[in-house]
């Protein structure tokens, strides 16, 4: 939580330690929805850490229905940044300035994301208190480092009339998701251990998580995606339908 | 723009250099509105710097009416942080967890703020190109280091129905601001050099910038506030009225 600044503006550097860490079903960038809120069944936790692991810091936060998370795009950090990117919203064909997008490949790889606050908890673990926020609708990779948490304040944050050019309309989530007989059997066995698993898989796949250049095109490839410690295999059958073929459990963390 | 992360989560540190710097009329924390947008006449600029000073990064940003700025609370940085703070909204009497507020005294002193994007410009200065964003409605101290700039996307960012407990209602800005004869004369001389100066002073003072514990109480103190290189002296006459007494020019930067 230390911060340093030099006097010379162009040489200033600021150093931050995470105040918390995200536990999320999403184990890889692939299939993470492109904005928060699109997959309401995605539930996760923020475990506060270091000096911020103190329930005092959260006093009153239960008055707010939504929170801003300020976080580091740790999954793509090592790839560096680019001045121009190709937003999926433009089919991946057109280049835009990185600051005109929400791309992860930014000069400073910082993200902001609104999530729903479900509940606040403090539990004991190895005789140490752990402060935790239960959240949903998140679009963050498991293990994401959280730099800050702020209440969402509608009178200053909600600008329904803002103009957003190519990003004005919400992405359409219109695909029908079906489960094969075997996937349905596996799902029934797993449902008791994974909260709302069917709904989560449904909502994630309804977005069509394939790369932008494949949107609107059928392809026969069998895709795999990691949710929790599950590998979910699926295939696109038509422009309207995705089928889940198989769900297998494996340890993605090795 | 470098970032480092260690493998041990609780020891991770992330280092960021500002991608830009704010030029703003606000020279001191006193009198800055408590949220962006409250003082629409507050106009400023973001000068991009270092590797981010490249107009390519801004390509397409003019499609957006509003931007998120992610910045460092550099004015209060040296004071450190506090687990509990007393929000002005609660009259400064009640303590809340710092993460349940937008207080500057946070574990990581990072702020987020929505501003209106007026225009994008690139100019030549000493044979070097300078990329610049003209913004308004800002609530940031002059010289604020900007870590990131993101487009405001209403379908994901605008949640008009979010519940915000003690911060649900926007602050009332109902004070009438009058100018003394001498202040009016000074204003007329200065107006040509300072864009919409009267409106700016009006909007700033209508918020009653006095400390939270004085809200709703008349006091006879003569207050001074710094806007640009001006010192503006004013006094509260009644619960409904503030009078601007005198406007003097001085170099606040020495």
PDB file of C-alpha atoms in Angstrom, chain B residues 69-177:
ATOM      1  CA  UNK B  69     -10.538   8.916 -15.854  1.00  0.00           C
ATOM      2  CA  UNK B  70      -8.545   6.672 -13.528  1.00  0.00           C
ATOM      3  CA  UNK B  71      -6.217   8.886 -11.522  1.00  0.00           C
ATOM      4  CA  UNK B  72      -4.063   9.230  -8.430  1.00  0.00           C
ATOM      5  CA  UNK B  73      -5.265  11.403  -5.524  1.00  0.00           C
ATOM      6  CA  UNK B  74      -1.884  13.126  -5.534  1.00  0.00           C
ATOM      7  CA  UNK B  75      -3.018  16.051  -3.351  1.00  0.00           C
ATOM      8  CA  UNK B  76      -3.721  13.862  -0.320  1.00  0.00           C
ATOM      9  CA  UNK B  77      -1.271  11.044  -1.083  1.00  0.00           C
ATOM     10  CA  UNK B  78       1.251  12.085   1.573  1.00  0.00           C
ATOM     11  CA  UNK B  79      -1.398  11.881   4.306  1.00  0.00           C
ATOM     12  CA  UNK B  80      -1.789   8.113   3.929  1.00  0.00           C
ATOM     13  CA  UNK B  81      -5.027   6.196   4.419  1.00  0.00           C
ATOM     14  CA  UNK B  82      -7.536   5.404   7.151  1.00  0.00           C
ATOM     15  CA  UNK B  83      -9.744   2.308   7.685  1.00  0.00           C
ATOM     16  CA  UNK B  84     -12.660   4.540   8.753  1.00  0.00           C
ATOM     17  CA  UNK B  85     -13.642   7.980   7.427  1.00  0.00           C
ATOM     18  CA  UNK B  86     -16.431  10.487   8.113  1.00  0.00           C
ATOM     19  CA  UNK B  87     -18.335  11.098   4.860  1.00  0.00           C
ATOM     20  CA  UNK B  88     -19.455  14.725   4.317  1.00  0.00           C
ATOM     21  CA  UNK B  89     -22.826  13.268   3.264  1.00  0.00           C
ATOM     22  CA  UNK B  90     -23.402  12.175   6.836  1.00  0.00           C
ATOM     23  CA  UNK B  91     -22.508  15.616   8.166  1.00  0.00           C
ATOM     24  CA  UNK B  92     -19.028  14.444   9.119  1.00  0.00           C
ATOM     25  CA  UNK B  93     -20.348  12.839  12.300  1.00  0.00           C
ATOM     26  CA  UNK B  94     -20.619   9.174  11.412  1.00  0.00           C
ATOM     27  CA  UNK B  95     -17.734   6.812  10.638  1.00  0.00           C
ATOM     28  CA  UNK B  96     -17.916   4.528   7.604  1.00  0.00           C
ATOM     29  CA  UNK B  97     -15.437   2.007   6.198  1.00  0.00           C
ATOM     30  CA  UNK B  98     -13.210   3.762   3.665  1.00  0.00           C
ATOM     31  CA  UNK B  99     -14.156   1.214   0.953  1.00  0.00           C
ATOM     32  CA  UNK B 100     -17.849   2.107   1.465  1.00  0.00           C
ATOM     33  CA  UNK B 101     -17.031   5.702   0.468  1.00  0.00           C
ATOM     34  CA  UNK B 102     -15.353   7.663  -2.313  1.00  0.00           C
ATOM     35  CA  UNK B 103     -12.944   9.254   0.198  1.00  0.00           C
ATOM     36  CA  UNK B 104      -9.435  10.080  -1.028  1.00  0.00           C
ATOM     37  CA  UNK B 105      -7.857   8.404   2.036  1.00  0.00           C
ATOM     38  CA  UNK B 106      -7.944   4.884   0.530  1.00  0.00           C
ATOM     39  CA  UNK B 107      -5.398   2.034   0.853  1.00  0.00           C
ATOM     40  CA  UNK B 108      -4.515   2.646  -2.802  1.00  0.00           C
ATOM     41  CA  UNK B 109      -5.235   6.335  -3.496  1.00  0.00           C
ATOM     42  CA  UNK B 110      -6.866   5.751  -6.892  1.00  0.00           C
ATOM     43  CA  UNK B 111      -9.895   7.730  -8.065  1.00  0.00           C
ATOM     44  CA  UNK B 112     -12.385   7.257 -10.889  1.00  0.00           C
ATOM     45  CA  UNK B 113     -14.315  10.143 -12.384  1.00  0.00           C
ATOM     46  CA  UNK B 114     -16.633  10.640 -15.373  1.00  0.00           C
ATOM     47  CA  UNK B 115     -16.023  13.758 -17.440  1.00  0.00           C
ATOM     48  CA  UNK B 116     -17.528  15.148 -20.631  1.00  0.00           C
ATOM     49  CA  UNK B 117     -15.298  14.912 -23.684  1.00  0.00           C
ATOM     50  CA  UNK B 118     -15.453  18.235 -25.546  1.00  0.00           C
ATOM     51  CA  UNK B 119     -12.791  17.729 -28.220  1.00  0.00           C
ATOM     52  CA  UNK B 120      -9.553  16.046 -29.185  1.00  0.00           C
ATOM     53  CA  UNK B 121      -6.560  18.066 -30.377  1.00  0.00           C
ATOM     54  CA  UNK B 122      -2.979  17.540 -31.399  1.00  0.00           C
ATOM     55  CA  UNK B 123      -0.678  20.553 -31.474  1.00  0.00           C
ATOM     56  CA  UNK B 124       2.970  21.205 -32.071  1.00  0.00           C
ATOM     57  CA  UNK B 125       5.075  22.479 -29.188  1.00  0.00           C
ATOM     58  CA  UNK B 126       8.826  22.925 -29.574  1.00  0.00           C
ATOM     59  CA  UNK B 127       8.654  20.707 -32.681  1.00  0.00           C
ATOM     60  CA  UNK B 128       7.059  17.948 -30.621  1.00  0.00           C
ATOM     61  CA  UNK B 129       3.464  16.806 -31.039  1.00  0.00           C
ATOM     62  CA  UNK B 130       1.270  17.106 -27.979  1.00  0.00           C
ATOM     63  CA  UNK B 131      -1.955  15.072 -27.859  1.00  0.00           C
ATOM     64  CA  UNK B 132      -4.636  16.661 -25.728  1.00  0.00           C
ATOM     65  CA  UNK B 133      -8.212  15.954 -24.623  1.00  0.00           C
ATOM     66  CA  UNK B 134     -10.466  18.905 -23.793  1.00  0.00           C
ATOM     67  CA  UNK B 135     -12.900  17.932 -21.047  1.00  0.00           C
ATOM     68  CA  UNK B 136     -15.517  19.544 -18.817  1.00  0.00           C
ATOM     69  CA  UNK B 137     -17.412  18.840 -15.613  1.00  0.00           C
ATOM     70  CA  UNK B 138     -14.188  17.690 -14.004  1.00  0.00           C
ATOM     71  CA  UNK B 139     -13.624  17.500 -10.242  1.00  0.00           C
ATOM     72  CA  UNK B 140      -9.853  17.070 -10.291  1.00  0.00           C
ATOM     73  CA  UNK B 141      -7.023  19.066  -8.802  1.00  0.00           C
ATOM     74  CA  UNK B 142      -4.648  20.758 -11.228  1.00  0.00           C
ATOM     75  CA  UNK B 143      -1.681  18.473 -11.943  1.00  0.00           C
ATOM     76  CA  UNK B 144      -3.550  15.231 -11.205  1.00  0.00           C
ATOM     77  CA  UNK B 145      -1.683  12.240 -12.711  1.00  0.00           C
ATOM     78  CA  UNK B 146      -3.901  10.167 -15.014  1.00  0.00           C
ATOM     79  CA  UNK B 147      -3.306   6.403 -15.042  1.00  0.00           C
ATOM     80  CA  UNK B 148      -5.935   5.450 -17.609  1.00  0.00           C
ATOM     81  CA  UNK B 149      -8.696   6.839 -19.834  1.00  0.00           C
ATOM     82  CA  UNK B 150     -11.663   4.665 -20.866  1.00  0.00           C
ATOM     83  CA  UNK B 151     -14.806   5.337 -22.877  1.00  0.00           C
ATOM     84  CA  UNK B 152     -18.040   5.533 -20.865  1.00  0.00           C
ATOM     85  CA  UNK B 153     -20.317   2.738 -22.098  1.00  0.00           C
ATOM     86  CA  UNK B 154     -23.912   3.303 -20.920  1.00  0.00           C
ATOM     87  CA  UNK B 155     -25.169  -0.272 -21.397  1.00  0.00           C
ATOM     88  CA  UNK B 156     -22.633  -1.587 -18.898  1.00  0.00           C
ATOM     89  CA  UNK B 157     -21.839   1.495 -16.764  1.00  0.00           C
ATOM     90  CA  UNK B 158     -25.249   3.116 -16.318  1.00  0.00           C
ATOM     91  CA  UNK B 159     -27.259   1.496 -13.529  1.00  0.00           C
ATOM     92  CA  UNK B 160     -29.938   4.039 -12.713  1.00  0.00           C
ATOM     93  CA  UNK B 161     -31.654   1.663 -10.259  1.00  0.00           C
ATOM     94  CA  UNK B 162     -28.586   0.863  -8.170  1.00  0.00           C
ATOM     95  CA  UNK B 163     -29.121   1.354  -4.444  1.00  0.00           C
ATOM     96  CA  UNK B 164     -26.620   3.635  -2.755  1.00  0.00           C
ATOM     97  CA  UNK B 165     -27.814   4.010   0.856  1.00  0.00           C
ATOM     98  CA  UNK B 166     -26.581   7.283   2.307  1.00  0.00           C
ATOM     99  CA  UNK B 167     -25.420   8.535  -1.102  1.00  0.00           C
ATOM    100  CA  UNK B 168     -28.664   7.881  -3.003  1.00  0.00           C
ATOM    101  CA  UNK B 169     -29.645  11.504  -3.569  1.00  0.00           C
ATOM    102  CA  UNK B 170     -27.473  14.064  -5.351  1.00  0.00           C
ATOM    103  CA  UNK B 171     -26.280  16.893  -3.101  1.00  0.00           C
ATOM    104  CA  UNK B 172     -28.559  19.931  -3.243  1.00  0.00           C
ATOM    105  CA  UNK B 173     -27.009  22.948  -4.943  1.00  0.00           C
ATOM    106  CA  UNK B 174     -29.483  25.638  -4.050  1.00  0.00           C
ATOM    107  CA  UNK B 175     -27.429  28.595  -2.784  1.00  0.00           C
ATOM    108  CA  UNK B 176     -27.827  31.898  -4.590  1.00  0.00           C
ATOM    109  CA  UNK B 177     -24.462  33.450  -5.446  1.00  0.00           C
TER     110      UNK B 177
END
